[in-house]
Short mmCIF file of C-alpha atoms in Angstrom, two decimals:
data_model
loop_
_atom_site.label_atom_id
_atom_site.label_comp_id
_atom_site.label_asym_id
_atom_site.label_seq_id
_atom_site.Cartn_x
_atom_site.Cartn_y
_atom_site.Cartn_z
CA MET A 59 29.82 -31.67 64.77
CA TYR A 60 32.40 -31.26 62.04
CA ILE A 61 33.84 -34.44 60.67
CA ARG A 62 37.19 -34.90 59.02
CA MET A 63 36.81 -36.49 55.60
CA LYS A 64 39.35 -38.14 53.33
CA PHE A 65 39.55 -36.51 49.94
CA ILE A 66 40.42 -38.26 46.71
CA ILE A 67 40.68 -35.50 44.13
CA VAL A 68 40.86 -36.12 40.42
CA VAL A 69 43.31 -33.65 38.92
CA VAL A 70 43.04 -33.18 35.18
CA LEU A 71 46.18 -32.23 33.27
CA CYS A 72 45.43 -30.62 29.92
CA LEU A 73 47.22 -32.26 27.05
CA PHE A 74 46.11 -29.66 24.54
CA PRO A 75 46.32 -25.86 25.00
CA PHE A 76 42.81 -25.15 23.71
CA LEU A 77 41.18 -27.23 26.44
CA GLN A 78 40.35 -25.58 29.72
CA SER A 79 39.97 -27.71 32.82
CA SER A 80 39.35 -27.48 36.51
CA ALA A 81 41.84 -28.89 39.02
CA GLN A 82 39.00 -30.43 41.02
CA LEU A 83 36.38 -31.77 38.64
CA ARG A 84 35.17 -34.60 40.84
CA GLN A 85 35.81 -35.43 44.47
CA LYS A 86 35.38 -38.66 46.37
CA LEU A 87 35.11 -38.26 50.14
CA LEU A 88 35.44 -41.46 52.12
CA LEU A 89 33.05 -41.46 55.08
CA ASP A 90 34.64 -43.99 57.40
CA GLN A 91 35.24 -42.34 60.79
CA GLU A 92 32.95 -41.18 63.61
CA TRP A 93 29.78 -42.97 62.65
CA GLU A 94 27.30 -43.67 65.42
CA PHE A 95 25.34 -46.91 65.74
CA ARG A 96 22.65 -48.43 67.89
CA SER A 97 21.09 -51.87 67.71
CA ASP A 98 17.38 -52.54 68.03
CA LYS A 99 18.08 -56.01 69.43
CA ASP A 100 16.82 -55.14 72.91
CA GLY A 101 13.85 -53.12 71.67
CA ASN A 102 14.50 -49.98 73.71
CA ASN A 103 18.19 -49.23 73.19
CA LEU A 104 18.68 -45.44 73.16
CA THR A 105 22.47 -45.55 73.49
CA TRP A 106 24.58 -44.65 70.46
CA GLU A 107 28.10 -46.05 70.19
CA LYS A 108 30.96 -44.71 68.08
CA VAL A 109 31.91 -47.03 65.21
CA THR A 110 33.92 -46.96 62.03
CA VAL A 111 32.68 -48.16 58.65
CA PRO A 112 33.00 -50.92 57.46
CA HIS A 113 30.93 -52.23 60.38
CA THR A 114 28.70 -55.18 61.24
CA TRP A 115 26.66 -55.80 64.38
CA ASN A 116 27.33 -59.55 64.06
CA ALA A 117 31.11 -59.40 64.51
CA THR A 118 30.82 -61.27 67.81
CA ASP A 119 27.76 -63.53 67.42
CA GLY A 120 28.12 -64.20 63.69
CA LEU A 121 29.74 -67.58 64.28
CA THR A 122 26.74 -68.85 66.26
CA PRO A 123 23.56 -70.32 64.74
CA ASP A 124 21.29 -67.92 66.66
CA TYR A 125 23.06 -64.71 65.59
CA TYR A 126 20.98 -61.52 65.62
CA ARG A 127 18.93 -60.93 62.48
CA GLY A 128 17.06 -57.69 63.01
CA THR A 129 17.49 -53.95 62.63
CA GLY A 130 20.05 -51.33 63.51
CA GLU A 131 20.51 -47.61 62.91
CA TYR A 132 23.50 -45.54 61.83
CA ARG A 133 24.00 -41.78 61.75
CA TYR A 134 26.74 -39.47 60.53
CA HIS A 135 27.24 -35.72 60.71
CA LEU A 136 28.54 -34.34 57.43
CA ASN A 137 29.96 -30.83 57.08
CA ILE A 138 29.19 -29.28 53.69
CA LEU A 139 31.24 -26.30 52.57
CA PRO A 140 29.54 -23.53 50.54
CA GLU A 141 31.47 -24.35 47.35
CA MET A 142 30.18 -27.92 47.46
CA LEU A 143 26.62 -26.65 47.05
CA LYS A 144 27.56 -25.37 43.59
CA GLN A 145 28.04 -28.96 42.42
CA ARG A 146 26.05 -32.20 42.60
CA ALA A 147 26.31 -34.60 45.52
CA PHE A 148 25.77 -38.35 45.64
CA LEU A 149 25.94 -40.90 48.45
CA ARG A 150 27.41 -44.24 47.35
CA PHE A 151 27.29 -47.32 49.56
CA GLU A 152 29.41 -50.26 48.38
CA ALA A 153 27.14 -52.68 50.28
CA VAL A 154 24.69 -52.74 53.17
CA SER A 155 23.16 -55.96 54.48
CA GLN A 156 20.51 -56.38 53.57
CA VAL A 157 17.86 -53.64 53.43
CA ALA A 158 18.84 -49.97 53.74
CA ASP A 159 16.66 -46.87 54.08
CA VAL A 160 18.71 -43.67 53.74
CA PHE A 161 17.74 -40.21 55.02
CA VAL A 162 19.49 -36.85 54.72
CA ASN A 163 18.35 -34.17 57.16
CA GLY A 164 15.23 -36.21 57.79
CA ILE A 165 14.39 -36.47 54.07
CA PRO A 166 14.18 -40.02 52.63
CA VAL A 167 16.55 -40.24 49.65
CA GLY A 168 16.35 -43.93 48.79
CA ASN A 169 15.87 -47.58 49.65
CA HIS A 170 17.95 -50.57 48.57
CA LYS A 171 17.28 -54.30 48.94
CA GLY A 172 20.13 -56.79 48.64
CA SER A 173 23.21 -57.47 50.75
CA PHE A 174 26.04 -57.45 48.25
CA ASN A 175 25.90 -54.80 45.52
CA ALA A 176 26.58 -51.08 45.62
CA PHE A 177 23.86 -48.43 45.42
CA CYS A 178 23.95 -44.69 44.92
CA PHE A 179 21.50 -41.83 45.55
CA GLU A 180 21.69 -38.19 44.53
CA ILE A 181 21.32 -35.95 47.60
CA THR A 182 22.01 -32.51 46.07
CA SER A 183 18.63 -31.01 46.91
CA SER A 184 18.68 -32.36 50.48
CA LEU A 185 21.95 -30.70 51.55
CA LYS A 186 22.54 -27.39 53.25
CA LYS A 187 25.63 -25.42 54.25
CA GLY A 188 27.23 -26.67 57.45
CA ASP A 189 26.07 -29.69 59.42
CA ASN A 190 23.98 -32.36 57.65
CA LEU A 191 22.65 -35.50 59.28
CA ILE A 192 22.85 -38.78 57.38
CA GLU A 193 20.74 -41.59 58.83
CA VAL A 194 20.69 -45.19 57.61
CA LYS A 195 18.18 -47.72 58.91
CA VAL A 196 19.37 -51.26 58.22
CA SER A 197 17.80 -54.70 58.48
CA ASN A 198 19.29 -58.16 57.97
CA ARG A 199 16.05 -59.98 58.82
CA LEU A 200 15.17 -62.96 56.66
CA ASP A 201 12.98 -61.61 53.86
CA ASN A 202 11.31 -64.11 51.52
CA ASP A 203 11.51 -61.58 48.68
CA ILE A 204 15.29 -61.15 48.88
CA ALA A 205 17.96 -63.75 48.07
CA PRO A 206 19.66 -65.57 49.69
CA LEU A 207 16.93 -67.59 51.39
CA SER A 208 19.33 -70.34 52.45
CA GLY A 209 23.04 -71.09 52.55
CA ASP A 210 25.67 -72.31 54.97
CA PHE A 211 27.00 -68.86 55.83
CA THR A 212 26.04 -65.96 58.07
CA VAL A 213 24.18 -62.96 56.62
CA PHE A 214 26.02 -60.29 58.60
CA GLY A 215 24.03 -57.11 59.22
CA GLY A 216 25.33 -53.58 58.82
CA ILE A 217 27.16 -51.10 56.59
CA TYR A 218 29.98 -53.55 55.98
CA ARG A 219 31.67 -51.97 52.94
CA PRO A 220 32.87 -48.37 52.43
CA VAL A 221 30.60 -45.33 52.05
CA SER A 222 31.56 -42.32 49.93
CA LEU A 223 30.25 -38.85 49.17
CA LEU A 224 30.74 -38.03 45.50
CA VAL A 225 30.90 -34.33 44.64
CA LEU A 226 30.54 -34.08 40.86
CA PRO A 227 30.06 -31.39 38.21
CA LYS A 228 26.59 -30.38 37.05
CA THR A 229 27.28 -32.35 33.88
CA CYS A 230 29.01 -35.63 34.68
CA VAL A 231 29.43 -39.30 33.94
CA THR A 232 26.46 -40.55 35.90
CA PRO A 233 26.99 -42.69 39.02
CA LEU A 234 23.28 -43.55 39.03
CA ASP A 235 23.26 -46.30 36.41
CA TYR A 236 22.86 -49.12 38.93
CA ALA A 237 25.76 -47.55 40.88
CA SER A 238 28.15 -48.49 38.08
CA SER A 239 31.03 -46.37 36.80
CA GLY A 240 28.78 -45.14 33.97
CA VAL A 241 31.40 -46.39 31.48
CA TYR A 242 31.12 -49.75 29.70
CA ILE A 243 34.02 -51.11 27.66
CA HIS A 244 32.67 -53.60 25.12
CA GLN A 245 35.30 -55.87 23.62
CA ASN A 246 33.58 -56.57 20.29
CA LYS A 247 36.45 -58.52 18.75
CA VAL A 248 39.87 -59.22 20.20
CA ASP A 249 42.84 -61.19 18.94
CA SER A 250 46.58 -60.75 18.80
CA LYS A 251 46.34 -58.48 15.74
CA GLN A 252 43.78 -55.96 16.92
CA ALA A 253 41.08 -55.18 19.45
CA GLU A 254 37.81 -53.61 18.36
CA LEU A 255 36.25 -51.69 21.25
CA SER A 256 32.99 -49.83 21.77
CA VAL A 257 33.15 -47.63 24.85
CA VAL A 258 29.73 -46.51 26.10
CA THR A 259 29.71 -43.48 28.43
CA LYS A 260 26.51 -42.34 30.12
CA VAL A 261 26.43 -38.60 30.80
CA ASN A 262 23.79 -36.77 32.82
CA SER A 263 23.32 -33.01 33.03
CA SER A 264 21.18 -31.02 35.46
CA LYS A 265 20.31 -28.63 32.61
CA ALA A 266 19.96 -28.80 28.83
CA GLU A 267 23.26 -28.72 26.93
CA LYS A 268 23.62 -28.12 23.19
CA ASP A 269 27.30 -28.91 22.66
CA LEU A 270 28.37 -31.93 24.67
CA SER A 271 31.12 -34.29 23.64
CA VAL A 272 32.94 -37.29 25.10
CA LYS A 273 36.52 -38.06 24.25
CA THR A 274 37.80 -41.56 24.94
CA SER A 275 41.55 -42.19 25.06
CA VAL A 276 43.24 -45.54 25.65
CA PHE A 277 46.69 -45.81 27.23
CA ASN A 278 48.83 -48.93 27.66
CA ALA A 279 50.61 -49.92 30.87
CA LYS A 280 53.56 -47.66 29.95
CA GLY A 281 51.25 -44.65 29.71
CA GLN A 282 51.48 -44.46 25.91
CA LEU A 283 48.42 -43.36 23.95
CA VAL A 284 47.27 -46.21 21.68
CA GLY A 285 43.92 -44.84 20.46
CA ASN A 286 41.30 -42.14 20.91
CA CYS A 287 37.91 -41.08 19.61
CA ILE A 288 35.43 -38.24 20.18
CA THR A 289 31.62 -38.12 19.84
CA ARG A 290 29.32 -35.09 20.08
CA LYS A 291 25.65 -34.86 21.13
CA ALA A 292 23.13 -32.57 22.79
CA SER A 293 21.23 -33.36 25.98
CA GLY A 294 18.02 -32.25 27.66
CA LYS A 295 17.62 -31.26 31.29
CA ASP A 296 18.10 -34.22 33.66
CA GLU A 297 18.55 -36.44 30.62
CA THR A 298 21.09 -39.25 30.51
CA VAL A 299 22.77 -39.47 27.12
CA GLU A 300 24.80 -42.42 25.84
CA PHE A 301 27.98 -41.64 23.93
CA VAL A 302 29.50 -44.54 21.97
CA ASN A 303 33.13 -44.25 20.95
CA LYS A 304 34.60 -46.97 18.72
CA LEU A 305 38.32 -47.66 18.78
CA ASN A 306 40.70 -50.15 17.17
CA ILE A 307 43.84 -51.04 19.10
CA LYS A 308 46.51 -52.50 16.82
CA GLN A 309 48.58 -55.44 18.09
CA PRO A 310 47.21 -55.25 21.62
CA VAL A 311 49.09 -56.64 24.58
CA LEU A 312 46.64 -59.28 25.75
CA TRP A 313 45.55 -59.85 29.32
CA ASN A 314 46.91 -63.37 29.61
CA GLY A 315 46.08 -64.58 33.09
CA LYS A 316 48.87 -64.86 35.67
CA LYS A 317 51.51 -64.91 32.92
CA SER A 318 50.79 -61.35 31.78
CA PRO A 319 47.84 -59.47 33.37
CA HIS A 320 48.35 -56.37 31.20
CA LEU A 321 45.88 -53.56 31.87
CA TYR A 322 44.94 -50.60 29.68
CA ARG A 323 43.64 -47.31 31.07
CA VAL A 324 40.53 -45.96 29.37
CA PHE A 325 40.36 -42.20 30.04
CA ILE A 326 37.03 -40.40 29.59
CA GLU A 327 36.77 -36.62 29.16
CA VAL A 328 33.33 -34.95 29.10
CA MET A 329 33.41 -31.55 27.41
CA LYS A 330 31.08 -28.61 26.92
CA GLY A 331 32.48 -26.90 23.86
CA ASN A 332 36.23 -26.86 24.49
CA THR A 333 35.96 -27.02 28.27
CA VAL A 334 36.55 -30.29 30.11
CA VAL A 335 33.84 -30.60 32.76
CA ASP A 336 34.36 -34.16 34.00
CA THR A 337 36.91 -36.95 33.71
CA LEU A 338 36.98 -40.60 34.70
CA SER A 339 39.42 -43.49 34.25
CA GLN A 340 38.60 -47.17 33.98
CA TYR A 341 41.05 -50.05 33.68
CA THR A 342 40.54 -53.15 31.59
CA GLY A 343 42.45 -55.98 29.99
CA LEU A 344 41.98 -57.15 26.40
CA ARG A 345 41.44 -60.89 26.03
CA TYR A 346 39.30 -63.52 24.37
CA TYR A 347 38.31 -66.99 25.51
CA SER A 348 36.21 -70.00 24.58
CA VAL A 349 35.13 -73.39 25.87
CA ASP A 350 35.67 -76.55 23.82
CA ALA A 351 33.39 -79.47 24.69
CA GLN A 352 36.27 -81.97 24.56
CA LYS A 353 39.31 -79.85 25.42
CA GLY A 354 38.01 -77.40 28.03
CA PHE A 355 38.80 -73.70 28.52
CA PHE A 356 40.93 -71.65 26.14
CA LEU A 357 42.36 -68.20 26.92
CA ASN A 358 43.58 -66.14 23.97
CA GLY A 359 43.50 -69.24 21.75
CA ASN A 360 45.56 -71.44 24.07
CA PRO A 361 44.46 -74.24 26.44
CA TYR A 362 44.14 -72.85 29.96
CA LYS A 363 43.23 -75.27 32.72
CA ILE A 364 41.50 -73.26 35.45
CA LYS A 365 42.68 -74.40 38.89
CA GLY A 366 41.01 -72.44 41.61
CA VAL A 367 39.27 -72.04 44.94
CA ASN A 368 35.95 -70.84 46.32
CA ARG A 369 36.30 -67.68 48.40
CA HIS A 370 34.01 -66.14 51.02
CA GLN A 371 34.42 -62.61 52.33
CA ASP A 372 34.47 -63.02 56.13
CA ARG A 373 36.87 -63.15 59.07
CA ALA A 374 36.40 -64.29 62.66
CA GLY A 375 35.85 -61.22 64.83
CA LYS A 376 35.09 -59.02 61.80
CA GLY A 377 32.43 -60.86 59.82
CA TRP A 378 31.94 -59.21 56.44
CA ALA A 379 33.37 -55.88 57.65
CA ILE A 380 36.83 -56.64 56.32
CA THR A 381 39.33 -54.17 54.88
CA ASN A 382 41.81 -54.15 52.00
CA LYS A 383 44.31 -55.77 54.37
CA GLU A 384 42.19 -58.93 54.59
CA HIS A 385 41.47 -58.88 50.85
CA ASN A 386 45.21 -58.78 50.16
CA GLU A 387 45.87 -61.55 52.66
CA ASP A 388 43.32 -63.79 50.94
CA MET A 389 44.89 -63.11 47.55
CA GLU A 390 48.37 -63.97 48.81
CA LEU A 391 47.10 -67.28 50.23
CA ILE A 392 45.35 -68.12 46.96
CA LYS A 393 48.49 -67.31 44.96
CA GLU A 394 50.61 -69.38 47.34
CA ILE A 395 48.79 -72.62 46.48
CA GLY A 396 49.24 -72.02 42.74
CA ALA A 397 45.63 -71.19 41.83
CA ASN A 398 44.84 -69.26 38.66
CA GLY A 399 41.09 -68.86 39.16
CA ILE A 400 38.61 -67.94 41.89
CA ARG A 401 34.92 -68.60 42.30
CA LEU A 402 33.62 -65.67 44.35
CA ALA A 403 30.99 -67.60 46.23
CA HIS A 404 28.08 -67.25 46.64
CA TYR A 405 27.40 -63.57 46.01
CA PRO A 406 28.96 -60.38 44.61
CA HIS A 407 32.24 -59.43 46.32
CA SER A 408 33.92 -56.06 46.78
CA ASP A 409 35.17 -54.03 43.83
CA PHE A 410 38.62 -53.96 45.43
CA PHE A 411 38.88 -57.75 45.20
CA TYR A 412 37.69 -57.87 41.58
CA SER A 413 40.34 -55.24 40.76
CA LEU A 414 42.92 -57.29 42.65
CA CYS A 415 42.04 -60.29 40.48
CA ASP A 416 42.51 -58.12 37.37
CA ARG A 417 46.01 -57.11 38.49
CA GLU A 418 47.03 -60.62 39.57
CA GLY A 419 45.71 -62.38 36.47
CA MET A 420 43.11 -64.49 38.29
CA LEU A 421 40.14 -65.70 36.26
CA VAL A 422 36.90 -64.98 38.13
CA TRP A 423 33.55 -66.71 38.34
CA ALA A 424 31.12 -63.99 39.57
CA GLU A 425 27.87 -65.04 41.21
CA ILE A 426 24.48 -63.89 42.49
CA PRO A 427 23.12 -65.23 45.82
CA LEU A 428 20.42 -67.53 44.45
CA ILE A 429 21.11 -70.50 46.71
CA GLY A 430 19.06 -73.59 47.50
CA LYS A 431 15.60 -72.22 46.77
CA ALA A 432 13.62 -69.29 45.38
CA SER A 433 10.34 -67.70 46.37
CA PRO A 434 7.60 -67.94 43.73
CA THR A 435 6.65 -64.28 44.26
CA PRO A 436 6.97 -61.51 41.64
CA ALA A 437 8.86 -59.43 44.23
CA PHE A 438 11.55 -62.11 44.59
CA THR A 439 11.91 -62.41 40.81
CA GLU A 440 12.22 -58.65 40.45
CA ASN A 441 14.84 -58.43 43.20
CA ILE A 442 17.06 -61.27 41.98
CA LYS A 443 16.98 -59.77 38.48
CA LEU A 444 18.00 -56.45 40.05
CA GLN A 445 20.89 -58.13 41.88
CA LEU A 446 22.08 -59.72 38.63
CA THR A 447 21.84 -56.44 36.71
CA GLU A 448 23.74 -54.59 39.44
CA LEU A 449 26.44 -57.27 39.50
CA ILE A 450 26.99 -57.07 35.75
CA ARG A 451 26.89 -53.30 35.34
CA GLN A 452 29.09 -52.58 38.35
CA ASN A 453 31.72 -55.10 37.27
CA PHE A 454 31.42 -54.92 33.49
CA ASN A 455 34.97 -53.70 32.85
CA HIS A 456 36.84 -56.27 34.93
CA PRO A 457 38.80 -58.49 32.50
CA SER A 458 39.21 -61.20 35.13
CA ILE A 459 35.49 -62.06 35.05
CA PHE A 460 34.70 -64.68 32.40
CA CYS A 461 31.24 -65.85 33.51
CA TRP A 462 28.12 -64.82 35.41
CA SER A 463 26.75 -67.55 37.68
CA LEU A 464 22.97 -67.72 38.07
CA PHE A 465 22.48 -70.15 40.96
CA ASN A 466 24.07 -72.55 43.42
CA GLU A 467 22.54 -75.91 44.40
CA LEU A 468 18.88 -75.23 43.65
CA CYS A 469 16.99 -78.22 44.98
CA GLU A 470 13.42 -77.08 45.64
CA GLY A 471 10.47 -76.09 43.49
CA ASP A 472 10.00 -75.34 39.80
CA VAL A 473 12.53 -72.60 38.97
CA LYS A 474 13.14 -73.30 35.29
CA LYS A 475 11.27 -70.19 34.12
CA LEU A 476 13.14 -67.99 36.61
CA ILE A 477 16.53 -69.29 35.47
CA GLN A 478 15.55 -68.81 31.82
CA GLU A 479 14.66 -65.19 32.59
CA LEU A 480 17.92 -64.63 34.47
CA ASN A 481 19.85 -66.17 31.59
CA GLU A 482 18.17 -63.72 29.22
CA VAL A 483 18.99 -60.78 31.51
CA ALA A 484 22.66 -61.79 31.64
CA HIS A 485 22.95 -62.15 27.85
CA LYS A 486 21.14 -58.87 27.25
CA GLU A 487 23.32 -56.99 29.72
CA ASP A 488 26.55 -58.64 28.57
CA PRO A 489 26.51 -60.65 25.33
CA GLY A 490 30.27 -61.14 25.55
CA ARG A 491 30.44 -63.36 28.64
CA LEU A 492 29.24 -66.88 29.44
CA THR A 493 26.54 -67.85 31.90
CA VAL A 494 27.10 -70.72 34.31
CA ALA A 495 25.45 -72.36 37.33
CA ALA A 496 26.45 -74.87 40.00
CA ALA A 497 24.19 -77.87 40.67
CA ASN A 498 24.29 -80.82 43.02
CA VAL A 499 21.02 -82.56 42.06
CA GLU A 500 20.76 -84.57 38.85
CA ASN A 501 18.25 -84.02 36.05
CA ARG A 502 16.65 -80.81 37.29
CA PRO A 503 15.36 -78.86 34.27
CA GLU A 504 17.29 -75.68 35.10
CA ASN A 505 20.58 -77.59 34.79
CA VAL A 506 20.64 -77.31 30.99
CA ILE A 507 19.84 -73.60 30.56
CA THR A 508 23.16 -71.80 31.04
CA ASP A 509 25.96 -71.67 28.46
CA ILE A 510 28.17 -73.93 30.55
CA MET A 511 27.35 -76.03 33.60
CA ALA A 512 29.16 -76.86 36.80
CA TYR A 513 28.69 -79.38 39.59
CA ASN A 514 29.46 -79.48 43.29
CA THR A 515 30.60 -83.06 43.80
CA TYR A 516 32.30 -84.58 46.86
CA PRO A 517 33.41 -88.19 46.33
CA GLY A 518 35.32 -89.31 49.40
CA TRP A 519 33.50 -86.91 51.69
CA TYR A 520 29.72 -87.09 51.37
CA TRP A 521 29.66 -90.29 49.34
CA ALA A 522 31.75 -93.01 47.61
CA GLN A 523 35.54 -93.18 47.50
CA PRO A 524 37.76 -90.28 46.36
CA SER A 525 39.00 -92.34 43.41
CA THR A 526 35.52 -92.17 41.81
CA MET A 527 35.93 -88.49 40.83
CA LYS A 528 36.86 -89.34 37.22
CA SER A 529 33.70 -91.40 36.67
CA SER A 530 31.66 -88.76 38.54
CA VAL A 531 32.62 -85.89 36.25
CA ALA A 532 32.10 -88.10 33.18
CA HIS A 533 28.59 -88.88 34.44
CA TRP A 534 27.76 -85.20 35.02
CA ASN A 535 29.11 -84.34 31.58
CA ARG A 536 26.78 -86.88 29.94
CA LEU A 537 23.83 -85.30 31.76
CA VAL A 538 24.45 -81.95 30.00
CA GLY A 539 24.95 -83.44 26.54
CA ASN A 540 28.74 -83.85 26.66
CA LYS A 541 29.38 -80.13 26.22
CA GLY A 542 32.00 -79.96 28.95
CA ILE A 543 31.57 -79.07 32.62
CA CYS A 544 33.24 -77.27 35.51
CA VAL A 545 33.84 -78.74 38.94
CA SER A 546 32.66 -75.86 41.11
CA GLU A 547 33.20 -77.55 44.50
CA TYR A 548 34.98 -80.66 45.74
CA GLY A 549 37.11 -81.68 48.71
CA ALA A 550 36.81 -82.71 52.35
CA GLY A 551 36.75 -81.05 55.73
CA ALA A 552 39.64 -81.20 58.19
CA ASN A 553 40.89 -79.82 61.47
CA ILE A 554 44.56 -78.85 61.79
CA TRP A 555 44.63 -80.47 65.26
CA HIS A 556 43.20 -83.82 64.05
CA HIS A 557 45.57 -86.50 62.69
CA GLN A 558 45.45 -90.22 61.87
CA GLN A 559 48.31 -91.68 59.86
CA ASP A 560 46.62 -94.97 58.86
CA VAL A 561 43.22 -93.55 57.92
CA GLN A 562 41.50 -95.74 55.30
CA SER A 563 37.99 -94.33 54.99
CA ALA A 564 36.06 -91.11 55.34
CA PRO A 565 35.19 -89.93 58.84
CA LYS A 566 31.61 -88.97 59.62
CA THR A 567 31.01 -85.61 57.97
CA ASP A 568 28.81 -84.54 60.88
CA GLY A 569 31.17 -86.04 63.44
CA ILE A 570 33.77 -84.41 65.66
CA PHE A 571 36.98 -85.97 64.23
CA HIS A 572 38.24 -84.84 60.81
CA PRO A 573 41.91 -85.76 60.26
CA GLU A 574 43.99 -83.75 57.82
CA GLU A 575 45.43 -86.94 56.36
CA TRP A 576 42.04 -87.94 54.93
CA GLN A 577 41.58 -84.49 53.45
CA ALA A 578 44.94 -84.85 51.69
CA ILE A 579 43.95 -88.25 50.28
CA VAL A 580 40.68 -86.84 48.97
CA HIS A 581 42.36 -83.87 47.31
CA GLU A 582 45.09 -85.96 45.69
CA GLN A 583 42.72 -88.58 44.27
CA ASN A 584 39.96 -86.11 43.33
CA TYR A 585 42.40 -83.84 41.54
CA ARG A 586 43.92 -86.76 39.67
CA GLY A 587 40.48 -87.56 38.26
CA ILE A 588 39.79 -83.93 37.36
CA SER A 589 43.13 -83.21 35.72
CA SER A 590 42.93 -86.33 33.55
CA SER A 591 39.50 -85.29 32.17
CA ASP A 592 40.17 -82.81 29.36
CA PHE A 593 36.51 -81.75 29.13
CA VAL A 594 36.60 -80.30 32.66
#
């Protein structure tokens, strides 16, 4: 069966006459149509159904407590043209929940554990001319070695984010560095006068190369060149080589939140001699920020009160298998209420949404799914470190992200050592960003490890009166040594069909009647306490 594929072709325009280039250096083929799927729920299901990707098998039962957590199988017939076999081929999955085993023509090409990050496998040697069968065996069973182990949300099973075939040159910016772009834009020092950048590009070649170089060019939003640099090296066969290009951008236009989310384009050219063999663009914004223990968050030297929401990635009837349409709808709703920040709870979200936050000037709290509890096994520790590393490397260049969150509401067991190790991983991977965590239990030892600390606190809903928010945040701040805190969750539940004009006290949180009027009271009084506390 021959499948139509969507092509995204990078066309390189030579700016200098001595450079030779190909019109099709790298291709990205979106594999979204004519997948086949069967569920193993009944144990003997031999019937394949046609589906599109993104897809989840919990679209219907995902809102019920006994939703199916088990295994399913996907397959796809991929037509490979002869000229494609002259290049390298990679399969990139943006997310599969939560364990994926991938086969090409019956040959196992890789395994990935974790529901939220991308992964990529090279499949060059497994392909043949004509029809090729891709098979993906997926499981969303509870696995004590894979986070999350708890949480008040459904773990939808399936290939719920896009899948792509990457056809790349023999020598290319590698897509195999934890499925990242292979390009890391380090903002060593940024202010209004200049930005000092170190751009790391990881290049892999299928054969030894003596004369490799990487040219990095930076363009502003008007397309004007504002800086470039070139570095030369040699590489061995199948060796990944790091090229570091240092640039100074004079008087940069700063990425300044919603007021001015200015983005620069960083353009990478990989060359053998004078021939361009691969190109790649990444977008970033130049900014600096800090946290003052008494005055709160500062963006580009100015006070910047972050007012935001927590966002999950699901929809009724679709589960996690949402499209750019739903991502855009969420962003418009968040903008409508006047927010300038988003906590992407409680796990890594799609690259499209991080990029949307970059363009809209939303500050982002990015998070791994360590929720409630952790397993004491080495396998769990290894996997949650992997999930953190993937999160950071895949999203390194997004200017909207200001912190990496290490856990949410840990309340069981001794996890101090694990959080210390995760904190070290985050700082090693990205020394330029803060670490944070969200707690709801006082005086646990892991609550003082991260750079900044946050608390989920619900006065007026789970306890006390809504007017006690001011004293609540002051109490939490004292517990972390008065270094300033975030309020990572607050509020009250409500039903748009429930109303009571004279409501005086909180309804039962586990009851059946939740009037909107009480929710409004809680928000108004909670927010008054938060906004009057400068250290928040």
